[in-house]
Amino acid sequence: MEYSETVVDHYTNPRNVGKIEDASGVGQVGNPVCGDIMKMFIKVENNVITDVKFKTFGCGAAIASSSISTEMIKGRTIEEALALKNTEVVNQLGGLPPVKLHCSVLAEEAIHEAVADYYRKEGKMTEEEIREKCSLKEHNCENCCK
Amino acid sequence: MKTIYLDNNATTKTDEEVLQAMLPYFSEQYGNPSSIYQIGRETRKAVDAARETVARLLNCEPGEIYFTSCGSESDNMAIKGIAHAYQKRGKHIITSKIEHPAVLETCKTLEKEGFEVSYIGVDENGILNLEELKNAIRQDTILITVMFANNEIGTIQPIREIGEIAAANKILFHTDAVQAAGSVKIDVRDLKIDSLSISAHKFHGPKGVGALYMRKAVLFNKLIDGGHQERNRRAGTENVAGIVGLSKALELAYAHMEENNQKIKALRDYYVAQIQERIPYIRVNGDMERRLPGNSNISFRFIEGEGLLLNLDLKGICASSGSACTSGSLDPSHVLLAIGLPHEIAHGSLRISIGKDNTKEEIDYVIESLVEIVQRLRDMSPLWEDFIESQGQA
């Protein structure tokens, strides 16, 4: 398995590892059975993500995807963060091996879950509205990159 | 950076002495063993001598040894060959759940052809369940194929007992001894083995050459059609250099087996004991007594194996893991699942397999590196965080 230099850099020195104690939103995706769990913490002020931290149980690609996506959404508005696609994470990483693409999907989904959690805490939207706005879906490891 | 090679169950470095024995067969000794002139007769002699050596070490006749291209070919040749030759008698085969893919996939191919295969389980230590094996035997069982030692967790299977069960029921017994050969003295007559596969690169021989022992009375269909090589049982011009290398490597392995095993086992036991002492929440996988001397397999809870391997690689350490991420599928190792590990613990496994050239300094470096890497990955793991929090509340 050959990883790009950026991937190696990010799993060697992951950025924004940790947790935010008073997070505005926390999202967790994946499951230990498949071997990947990502937990994303966001701090939101005036609709802008001012801080992001992550914890990941998973392979090098999962760690690198989480790490780089925290960098990609930090300082962005919530809408910009929600618009982040897994393909952009892959591009930013300089590519991922095909069997590892699902790690980037998990990163995208973790961000969406964290934002959804923020909306829930805010209490301004119904669950249905949140699910739609954050395009929440059940993660299915078997199918996530098909 | 210095490479610290601790993946000797994957492959081994070809010994200098083996390489030297092989070299002439790449240059001046290039004749085809099937040719009648001088340089052909010389390579024929080399192949014959190699066959005699391998036969002597395994305690069989030279006419019962077939040289192949690898362990997988030996397994395919034995299992498919026997299945096809005896299918009129029955179409049932018994194997174990922890076989190498060379055996498991061969069995699956035979299932597609209409054979039935029973996959026997192992206990939590990775030892075959003999009662289950006995109960699986049917009137139409023609073959039992169980590995000599497992490649992931190193457990040595009760080969003598399986051989006796097979013989008592007049069923043929094949064993994939690819991982065991070179570390265990194998006497095929004494152990009532009908067929056995080995591969040179697992015992400091070259890659690309294997051997199959097939007891004289056993019938088997050919896998490779063509010329009359290997007494018309396996076509293809002999890999003379490889065959010479396999025989030399096996000879050296037998000559130094006790001293090498003693040294290797001491290093392995030291490594396992140190990890047990210094890293909490681990699980040592596989029986520690009935086990190959150099193999260790440890699951580090709350972390994933590929992340572990990548971090070890950055420190020059070569090892392997049974995690899904290293297998290219979503499931972790079938062997670790067969011994009853939950998926998440199987994902965090690390196989360190020690060889005769490893030193205590290298093992100490690996232990220090692992203590640091495991902690770093755990600090990054949400599972570890949840676990620590739950411990705090308890």
mmCIF file of N, CA, C and O in Angstrom, chain B residues 8-9 12 15 54 57-58 148-149 156 176-187 196-205 246-262 264 292-294 354-356:
data_model
loop_
_atom_site.group_PDB
_atom_site.id
_atom_site.type_symbol
_atom_site.label_atom_id
_atom_site.label_comp_id
_atom_site.label_asym_id
_atom_site.label_seq_id
_atom_site.Cartn_x
_atom_site.Cartn_y
_atom_site.Cartn_z
ATOM 1 N N ASN B 8 9.523 -12.504 9.918
ATOM 2 C CA ASN B 8 10.096 -13.753 9.405
ATOM 3 C C ASN B 8 9.062 -14.838 9.107
ATOM 4 O O ASN B 8 9.403 -15.855 8.505
ATOM 5 N N ASN B 9 7.805 -14.627 9.523
ATOM 6 C CA ASN B 9 6.754 -15.552 9.111
ATOM 7 C C ASN B 9 6.242 -15.185 7.721
ATOM 8 O O ASN B 9 5.560 -15.973 7.070
ATOM 9 N N THR B 12 11.824 -14.836 4.708
ATOM 10 C CA THR B 12 13.105 -14.711 5.392
ATOM 11 C C THR B 12 14.179 -14.319 4.383
ATOM 12 O O THR B 12 14.002 -14.489 3.177
ATOM 13 N N ASP B 15 19.935 -17.123 3.063
ATOM 14 C CA ASP B 15 21.251 -17.267 3.693
ATOM 15 C C ASP B 15 22.367 -17.119 2.674
ATOM 16 O O ASP B 15 22.239 -17.577 1.543
ATOM 17 N N VAL B 54 16.261 -33.482 0.596
ATOM 18 C CA VAL B 54 14.946 -33.138 1.139
ATOM 19 C C VAL B 54 14.252 -34.406 1.637
ATOM 20 O O VAL B 54 13.671 -34.427 2.733
ATOM 21 N N LEU B 57 15.723 -35.556 4.943
ATOM 22 C CA LEU B 57 15.328 -34.715 6.085
ATOM 23 C C LEU B 57 13.873 -34.956 6.493
ATOM 24 O O LEU B 57 13.540 -34.878 7.670
ATOM 25 N N LEU B 58 13.015 -35.231 5.530
ATOM 26 C CA LEU B 58 11.600 -35.453 5.848
ATOM 27 C C LEU B 58 11.294 -36.927 6.122
ATOM 28 O O LEU B 58 10.169 -37.284 6.442
ATOM 29 N N PHE B 148 0.247 -27.581 9.490
ATOM 30 C CA PHE B 148 1.138 -28.034 10.550
ATOM 31 C C PHE B 148 1.232 -26.960 11.625
ATOM 32 O O PHE B 148 1.045 -27.233 12.807
ATOM 33 N N ALA B 149 1.500 -25.727 11.197
ATOM 34 C CA ALA B 149 1.556 -24.606 12.143
ATOM 35 C C ALA B 149 0.929 -23.403 11.473
ATOM 36 O O ALA B 149 1.082 -23.206 10.265
ATOM 37 N N ILE B 156 1.023 -24.760 16.746
ATOM 38 C CA ILE B 156 1.353 -26.042 16.120
ATOM 39 C C ILE B 156 0.196 -26.992 16.368
ATOM 40 O O ILE B 156 -0.232 -27.198 17.504
ATOM 41 N N ASP B 176 -0.268 -28.540 5.238
ATOM 42 C CA ASP B 176 0.469 -27.383 4.738
ATOM 43 C C ASP B 176 1.505 -27.047 5.815
ATOM 44 O O ASP B 176 1.168 -26.473 6.844
ATOM 45 N N ALA B 177 2.739 -27.457 5.573
ATOM 46 C CA ALA B 177 3.799 -27.255 6.573
ATOM 47 C C ALA B 177 4.687 -26.076 6.196
ATOM 48 O O ALA B 177 5.840 -25.987 6.616
ATOM 49 N N VAL B 178 4.147 -25.172 5.381
ATOM 50 C CA VAL B 178 4.940 -24.049 4.880
ATOM 51 C C VAL B 178 5.514 -23.222 6.031
ATOM 52 O O VAL B 178 6.670 -22.831 6.011
ATOM 53 N N GLN B 179 4.696 -22.995 7.064
ATOM 54 C CA GLN B 179 5.179 -22.158 8.154
ATOM 55 C C GLN B 179 6.046 -22.947 9.138
ATOM 56 O O GLN B 179 6.886 -22.385 9.814
ATOM 57 N N ALA B 180 5.828 -24.243 9.205
ATOM 58 C CA ALA B 180 6.533 -25.059 10.206
ATOM 59 C C ALA B 180 7.909 -25.520 9.730
ATOM 60 O O ALA B 180 8.851 -25.614 10.527
ATOM 61 N N ALA B 181 8.027 -25.806 8.432
ATOM 62 C CA ALA B 181 9.274 -26.384 7.927
ATOM 63 C C ALA B 181 10.448 -25.468 8.236
ATOM 64 O O ALA B 181 10.391 -24.265 8.023
ATOM 65 N N GLY B 182 11.498 -26.042 8.743
ATOM 66 C CA GLY B 182 12.674 -25.257 9.103
ATOM 67 C C GLY B 182 12.713 -24.927 10.585
ATOM 68 O O GLY B 182 13.774 -24.659 11.139
ATOM 69 N N SER B 183 11.527 -24.931 11.240
ATOM 70 C CA SER B 183 11.481 -24.666 12.685
ATOM 71 C C SER B 183 11.150 -25.921 13.473
ATOM 72 O O SER B 183 11.335 -25.974 14.681
ATOM 73 N N VAL B 184 10.582 -26.909 12.790
ATOM 74 C CA VAL B 184 10.142 -28.143 13.448
ATOM 75 C C VAL B 184 10.705 -29.310 12.647
ATOM 76 O O VAL B 184 10.685 -29.279 11.420
ATOM 77 N N LYS B 185 11.222 -30.331 13.345
ATOM 78 C CA LYS B 185 11.683 -31.528 12.621
ATOM 79 C C LYS B 185 10.449 -32.339 12.239
ATOM 80 O O LYS B 185 9.634 -32.683 13.085
ATOM 81 N N ILE B 186 10.309 -32.601 10.962
ATOM 82 C CA ILE B 186 9.115 -33.299 10.485
ATOM 83 C C ILE B 186 9.516 -34.663 9.938
ATOM 84 O O ILE B 186 10.357 -34.747 9.043
ATOM 85 N N ASP B 187 8.906 -35.697 10.497
ATOM 86 C CA ASP B 187 9.127 -37.061 10.024
ATOM 87 C C ASP B 187 7.786 -37.542 9.470
ATOM 88 O O ASP B 187 6.873 -37.863 10.225
ATOM 89 N N LEU B 196 2.529 -33.359 2.031
ATOM 90 C CA LEU B 196 3.002 -32.216 2.818
ATOM 91 C C LEU B 196 3.614 -31.145 1.916
ATOM 92 O O LEU B 196 4.362 -31.460 0.995
ATOM 93 N N SER B 197 3.264 -29.883 2.179
ATOM 94 C CA SER B 197 3.770 -28.764 1.366
ATOM 95 C C SER B 197 4.798 -27.956 2.144
ATOM 96 O O SER B 197 4.588 -27.666 3.327
ATOM 97 N N ILE B 198 5.880 -27.566 1.450
ATOM 98 C CA ILE B 198 6.840 -26.638 2.053
ATOM 99 C C ILE B 198 7.250 -25.586 1.022
ATOM 100 O O ILE B 198 7.024 -25.751 -0.182
ATOM 101 N N SER B 199 7.841 -24.489 1.513
ATOM 102 C CA SER B 199 8.266 -23.403 0.642
ATOM 103 C C SER B 199 9.605 -22.869 1.137
ATOM 104 O O SER B 199 9.762 -22.551 2.319
ATOM 105 N N ALA B 200 10.574 -22.752 0.227
ATOM 106 C CA ALA B 200 11.956 -22.450 0.618
ATOM 107 C C ALA B 200 12.130 -21.100 1.312
ATOM 108 O O ALA B 200 12.925 -20.963 2.230
ATOM 109 N N HIS B 201 11.369 -20.084 0.858
ATOM 110 C CA HIS B 201 11.663 -18.731 1.376
ATOM 111 C C HIS B 201 11.273 -18.537 2.828
ATOM 112 O O HIS B 201 11.610 -17.530 3.435
ATOM 113 N N LYS B 202 10.566 -19.516 3.406
ATOM 114 C CA LYS B 202 10.211 -19.404 4.826
ATOM 115 C C LYS B 202 11.340 -19.870 5.727
ATOM 116 O O LYS B 202 11.307 -19.662 6.926
ATOM 117 N N PHE B 203 12.342 -20.564 5.163
ATOM 118 C CA PHE B 203 13.454 -21.027 5.999
ATOM 119 C C PHE B 203 14.798 -20.619 5.390
ATOM 120 O O PHE B 203 15.717 -21.405 5.266
ATOM 121 N N HIS B 204 14.877 -19.349 5.016
ATOM 122 C CA HIS B 204 16.117 -18.741 4.528
ATOM 123 C C HIS B 204 16.588 -19.315 3.201
ATOM 124 O O HIS B 204 17.780 -19.308 2.894
ATOM 125 N N GLY B 205 15.634 -19.796 2.422
ATOM 126 C CA GLY B 205 15.909 -20.191 1.054
ATOM 127 C C GLY B 205 15.353 -19.118 0.126
ATOM 128 O O GLY B 205 14.830 -18.094 0.579
ATOM 129 N N LEU B 246 16.621 -24.519 -2.101
ATOM 130 C CA LEU B 246 15.658 -25.085 -1.134
ATOM 131 C C LEU B 246 16.323 -26.191 -0.317
ATOM 132 O O LEU B 246 16.231 -26.219 0.915
ATOM 133 N N SER B 247 17.023 -27.074 -1.019
ATOM 134 C CA SER B 247 17.633 -28.210 -0.336
ATOM 135 C C SER B 247 18.729 -27.749 0.626
ATOM 136 O O SER B 247 18.817 -28.202 1.765
ATOM 137 N N LYS B 248 19.528 -26.790 0.177
ATOM 138 C CA LYS B 248 20.610 -26.273 1.039
ATOM 139 C C LYS B 248 20.011 -25.594 2.280
ATOM 140 O O LYS B 248 20.492 -25.781 3.402
ATOM 141 N N ALA B 249 18.967 -24.804 2.063
ATOM 142 C CA ALA B 249 18.357 -24.067 3.177
ATOM 143 C C ALA B 249 17.736 -25.025 4.188
ATOM 144 O O ALA B 249 17.863 -24.831 5.408
ATOM 145 N N LEU B 250 17.105 -26.079 3.698
ATOM 146 C CA LEU B 250 16.473 -27.037 4.617
ATOM 147 C C LEU B 250 17.555 -27.798 5.402
ATOM 148 O O LEU B 250 17.425 -28.036 6.594
ATOM 149 N N GLU B 251 18.633 -28.110 4.694
ATOM 150 C CA GLU B 251 19.748 -28.807 5.339
ATOM 151 C C GLU B 251 20.324 -27.949 6.475
ATOM 152 O O GLU B 251 20.547 -28.430 7.590
ATOM 153 N N LEU B 252 20.534 -26.660 6.183
ATOM 154 C CA LEU B 252 21.080 -25.753 7.207
ATOM 155 C C LEU B 252 20.097 -25.580 8.367
ATOM 156 O O LEU B 252 20.487 -25.539 9.530
ATOM 157 N N ALA B 253 18.814 -25.475 8.025
ATOM 158 C CA ALA B 253 17.805 -25.300 9.079
ATOM 159 C C ALA B 253 17.816 -26.497 10.024
ATOM 160 O O ALA B 253 17.758 -26.336 11.243
ATOM 161 N N TYR B 254 17.922 -27.710 9.454
ATOM 162 C CA TYR B 254 17.947 -28.911 10.304
ATOM 163 C C TYR B 254 19.237 -28.975 11.123
ATOM 164 O O TYR B 254 19.220 -29.346 12.286
ATOM 165 N N ALA B 255 20.354 -28.599 10.502
ATOM 166 C CA ALA B 255 21.644 -28.685 11.190
ATOM 167 C C ALA B 255 21.707 -27.755 12.398
ATOM 168 O O ALA B 255 22.349 -28.065 13.394
ATOM 169 N N HIS B 256 21.035 -26.582 12.296
ATOM 170 C CA HIS B 256 21.149 -25.590 13.377
ATOM 171 C C HIS B 256 19.831 -25.378 14.111
ATOM 172 O O HIS B 256 19.657 -24.379 14.806
ATOM 173 N N MET B 257 18.904 -26.302 13.926
ATOM 174 C CA MET B 257 17.556 -26.069 14.440
ATOM 175 C C MET B 257 17.512 -25.833 15.946
ATOM 176 O O MET B 257 16.897 -24.877 16.420
ATOM 177 N N GLU B 258 18.196 -26.686 16.708
ATOM 178 C CA GLU B 258 18.076 -26.555 18.157
ATOM 179 C C GLU B 258 18.630 -25.239 18.665
ATOM 180 O O GLU B 258 17.965 -24.527 19.428
ATOM 181 N N GLU B 259 19.862 -24.896 18.239
ATOM 182 C CA GLU B 259 20.464 -23.651 18.733
ATOM 183 C C GLU B 259 19.659 -22.436 18.258
ATOM 184 O O GLU B 259 19.417 -21.501 19.028
ATOM 185 N N ASN B 260 19.220 -22.457 16.989
ATOM 186 C CA ASN B 260 18.437 -21.322 16.480
ATOM 187 C C ASN B 260 17.116 -21.179 17.236
ATOM 188 O O ASN B 260 16.753 -20.081 17.659
ATOM 189 N N ASN B 261 16.417 -22.297 17.398
ATOM 190 C CA ASN B 261 15.117 -22.241 18.072
ATOM 191 C C ASN B 261 15.247 -21.743 19.500
ATOM 192 O O ASN B 261 14.418 -20.958 19.978
ATOM 193 N N GLN B 262 16.304 -22.200 20.159
ATOM 194 C CA GLN B 262 16.519 -21.797 21.551
ATOM 195 C C GLN B 262 16.699 -20.279 21.641
ATOM 196 O O GLN B 262 16.079 -19.603 22.464
ATOM 197 N N ILE B 264 15.888 -17.977 19.323
ATOM 198 C CA ILE B 264 14.713 -17.269 18.819
ATOM 199 C C ILE B 264 13.596 -17.263 19.862
ATOM 200 O O ILE B 264 12.965 -16.242 20.126
ATOM 201 N N LEU B 292 5.231 -22.032 17.255
ATOM 202 C CA LEU B 292 6.523 -21.847 16.599
ATOM 203 C C LEU B 292 7.365 -20.894 17.451
ATOM 204 O O LEU B 292 6.832 -19.950 18.037
ATOM 205 N N PRO B 293 8.677 -21.120 17.507
ATOM 206 C CA PRO B 293 9.502 -20.358 18.449
ATOM 207 C C PRO B 293 9.522 -18.843 18.196
ATOM 208 O O PRO B 293 9.571 -18.065 19.143
ATOM 209 N N GLY B 294 9.472 -18.412 16.952
ATOM 210 C CA GLY B 294 9.652 -16.987 16.674
ATOM 211 C C GLY B 294 8.388 -16.168 16.591
ATOM 212 O O GLY B 294 8.433 -14.943 16.518
ATOM 213 N N ILE B 354 10.135 -13.421 14.888
ATOM 214 C CA ILE B 354 11.575 -13.275 15.087
ATOM 215 C C ILE B 354 12.329 -14.377 14.341
ATOM 216 O O ILE B 354 11.858 -15.512 14.257
ATOM 217 N N GLY B 355 13.487 -14.021 13.813
ATOM 218 C CA GLY B 355 14.311 -14.984 13.084
ATOM 219 C C GLY B 355 15.681 -15.120 13.715
ATOM 220 O O GLY B 355 16.013 -14.423 14.681
ATOM 221 N N LYS B 356 16.491 -15.985 13.131
ATOM 222 C CA LYS B 356 17.786 -16.306 13.737
ATOM 223 C C LYS B 356 18.763 -15.135 13.723
ATOM 224 O O LYS B 356 19.723 -15.124 14.481
#
